[in-house]
Short mmCIF file of C-alpha atoms in Angstrom, two decimals:
data_model
loop_
_atom_site.label_atom_id
_atom_site.label_comp_id
_atom_site.label_asym_id
_atom_site.label_seq_id
_atom_site.Cartn_x
_atom_site.Cartn_y
_atom_site.Cartn_z
CA MET T 1 122.05 122.61 124.59
CA SER T 2 121.89 123.35 120.85
CA ARG T 3 118.90 124.70 119.16
CA CYS T 4 118.41 121.15 117.28
CA ALA T 5 118.66 119.24 120.34
CA LEU T 6 116.25 121.41 122.24
CA ILE T 7 113.40 121.30 119.32
CA VAL T 8 114.05 117.48 119.08
CA ALA T 9 113.30 117.23 122.98
CA VAL T 10 110.43 119.32 122.74
CA ILE T 11 108.89 117.22 119.89
CA ALA T 12 109.69 114.09 121.70
CA LEU T 13 107.66 115.29 124.57
CA LEU T 14 105.03 116.83 122.78
CA ILE T 15 104.27 113.64 120.68
CA GLY T 16 104.86 111.27 123.47
CA THR T 17 107.21 109.33 121.45
CA ASP T 18 107.19 105.85 123.22
CA ALA T 19 103.15 106.05 123.30
CA ALA T 20 102.70 107.33 120.02
CA THR T 21 104.94 104.64 118.31
CA GLY T 22 104.11 101.45 120.01
CA GLY T 23 106.84 101.69 122.85
CA ASP T 24 109.84 100.99 120.48
CA ALA T 25 110.72 104.37 119.35
CA PRO T 26 114.29 105.04 118.06
CA LYS T 27 116.61 106.57 120.71
CA LEU T 28 116.56 110.29 120.84
CA PRO T 29 119.76 111.56 119.35
CA LYS T 30 122.46 112.90 121.66
CA PRO T 31 122.25 116.78 122.10
CA ASP T 32 125.54 117.02 120.17
CA ALA T 33 124.30 114.92 117.11
CA PRO T 34 124.79 115.96 113.68
CA LEU T 35 121.79 117.34 112.19
CA VAL T 36 121.40 114.52 109.70
CA GLU T 37 121.00 111.99 112.67
CA ILE T 38 118.36 114.33 114.12
CA VAL T 39 116.46 114.62 110.98
CA ARG T 40 116.44 110.92 110.37
CA TRP T 41 115.32 110.20 113.98
CA PHE T 42 112.29 112.73 113.38
CA ASP T 43 111.37 111.29 110.01
CA ASP T 44 111.47 107.77 111.43
CA VAL T 45 109.23 108.77 114.26
CA THR T 46 106.67 110.84 112.26
CA ALA T 47 106.50 107.98 109.58
CA LYS T 48 105.86 105.30 112.21
CA ILE T 49 103.10 107.48 113.56
CA GLU T 50 101.64 108.13 110.23
CA ILE T 51 101.63 104.52 109.09
CA SER T 52 99.98 103.10 112.34
CA LEU T 53 97.13 105.56 111.86
CA ASP T 54 96.47 104.15 108.46
CA PRO T 55 95.23 100.57 108.37
CA VAL T 56 96.30 100.25 104.61
CA MET T 57 99.85 101.51 104.95
CA ARG T 58 100.34 99.49 108.30
CA GLN T 59 99.29 95.98 106.53
CA ILE T 60 101.44 96.99 103.39
CA VAL T 61 104.46 97.59 105.80
CA CYS T 62 103.80 94.26 107.79
CA ARG T 63 103.58 92.35 104.42
CA VAL T 64 106.32 93.90 102.40
CA ALA T 65 108.75 93.84 105.30
CA TYR T 66 108.95 90.14 104.95
CA GLU T 67 108.49 89.35 101.21
CA PRO T 68 107.63 91.18 97.86
CA PHE T 69 104.02 91.54 96.96
CA SER T 70 102.40 92.82 93.74
CA PRO T 71 99.82 95.61 94.19
CA ASP T 72 97.14 93.26 92.87
CA SER T 73 97.78 90.54 95.39
CA LEU T 74 97.92 93.29 98.12
CA SER T 75 94.45 94.52 97.13
CA ARG T 76 93.11 91.11 97.01
CA ALA T 77 94.39 90.02 100.44
CA MET T 78 93.40 93.15 102.12
CA ARG T 79 90.09 93.62 100.25
CA VAL T 80 90.63 97.21 99.40
CA SER T 81 90.77 98.92 95.88
CA GLY T 82 93.68 99.13 93.75
CA THR T 83 93.57 102.70 94.08
CA LYS T 84 93.89 102.53 97.75
CA ILE T 85 96.86 100.32 97.46
CA TRP T 86 98.48 102.59 94.91
CA ASN T 87 97.91 105.78 97.08
CA ALA T 88 99.38 103.76 99.98
CA VAL T 89 102.37 102.63 97.94
CA ASP T 90 102.87 106.12 96.81
CA LYS T 91 103.30 107.37 100.35
CA LEU T 92 105.45 104.79 101.46
CA SER T 93 107.58 105.13 98.37
CA TRP T 94 107.93 109.10 99.24
CA MET T 95 108.91 108.11 102.70
CA GLY T 96 111.87 106.15 101.37
CA LEU T 97 110.40 102.76 102.71
CA VAL T 98 109.27 100.78 99.46
CA ASN T 99 109.91 100.89 95.94
CA VAL T 100 107.97 99.26 92.86
CA ARG T 101 110.11 96.75 91.11
CA VAL T 102 108.70 96.96 87.40
CA ASN T 103 109.17 93.80 85.83
CA THR T 104 107.55 92.57 82.31
CA ASP T 105 105.17 90.07 83.76
CA LEU T 106 104.40 91.68 87.25
CA ASN T 107 105.16 94.68 89.38
CA LEU T 108 106.31 93.94 92.97
CA VAL T 109 106.31 96.13 96.07
CA VAL T 110 109.67 95.67 97.78
CA PRO T 111 111.72 97.37 100.55
CA ALA T 112 113.40 100.36 99.27
CA SER T 113 116.80 99.49 101.38
CA ASP T 114 117.96 97.10 103.90
CA ARG T 115 117.67 99.77 106.31
CA ALA T 116 114.08 100.20 105.39
CA ARG T 117 113.26 96.52 105.40
CA ASP T 118 115.07 96.37 109.06
CA LEU T 119 112.76 99.30 110.10
CA MET T 120 109.47 98.02 108.74
CA ARG T 121 110.00 94.50 110.34
CA ARG T 122 110.69 95.98 113.65
CA TRP T 123 107.42 98.20 113.44
CA ALA T 124 105.57 95.02 112.07
CA GLU T 125 106.91 92.85 115.21
CA SER T 126 105.88 95.38 117.70
CA TRP T 127 102.37 95.98 115.92
CA CYS T 128 101.51 92.18 115.37
CA LEU T 129 102.67 91.26 118.95
CA SER T 130 101.18 93.98 120.88
CA ASP T 131 97.51 93.96 119.75
CA ASP T 132 97.47 92.39 116.20
CA SER T 133 96.84 96.02 114.75
CA CYS T 134 99.07 95.16 111.86
CA GLY T 135 95.93 93.44 110.16
CA VAL T 136 98.24 90.47 109.05
CA ARG T 137 97.30 86.90 110.41
CA ARG T 138 100.42 84.90 111.36
#
């Protein structure tokens, strides 16, 4: 077993991947997987854990995964300050999940890519179906 594969296996055991991520964790990479695949897996797992622990980020993910929202509309809908929304959007942007599309009339928070949208939708579905911890009424 390579050093990278061993590190991935140890981390998965330490964080209890399925329990920590709501039961739908990405498959562990194969022991001979390229390093980039292992890093992507680790980034996805750690991002989901961090987002699931932050109600503001979790609600943004659950909303933006399905349609673009302005930061102001997120603030009103979630009843939190614009500062909290922008801080969460900045973190999600740094994670590569969302971008802010700047228009002349309105800024919109949108998925950063098709992959990010699909990933956020999977997370939103597991959060909202399991215990409604997404914070979004359906």
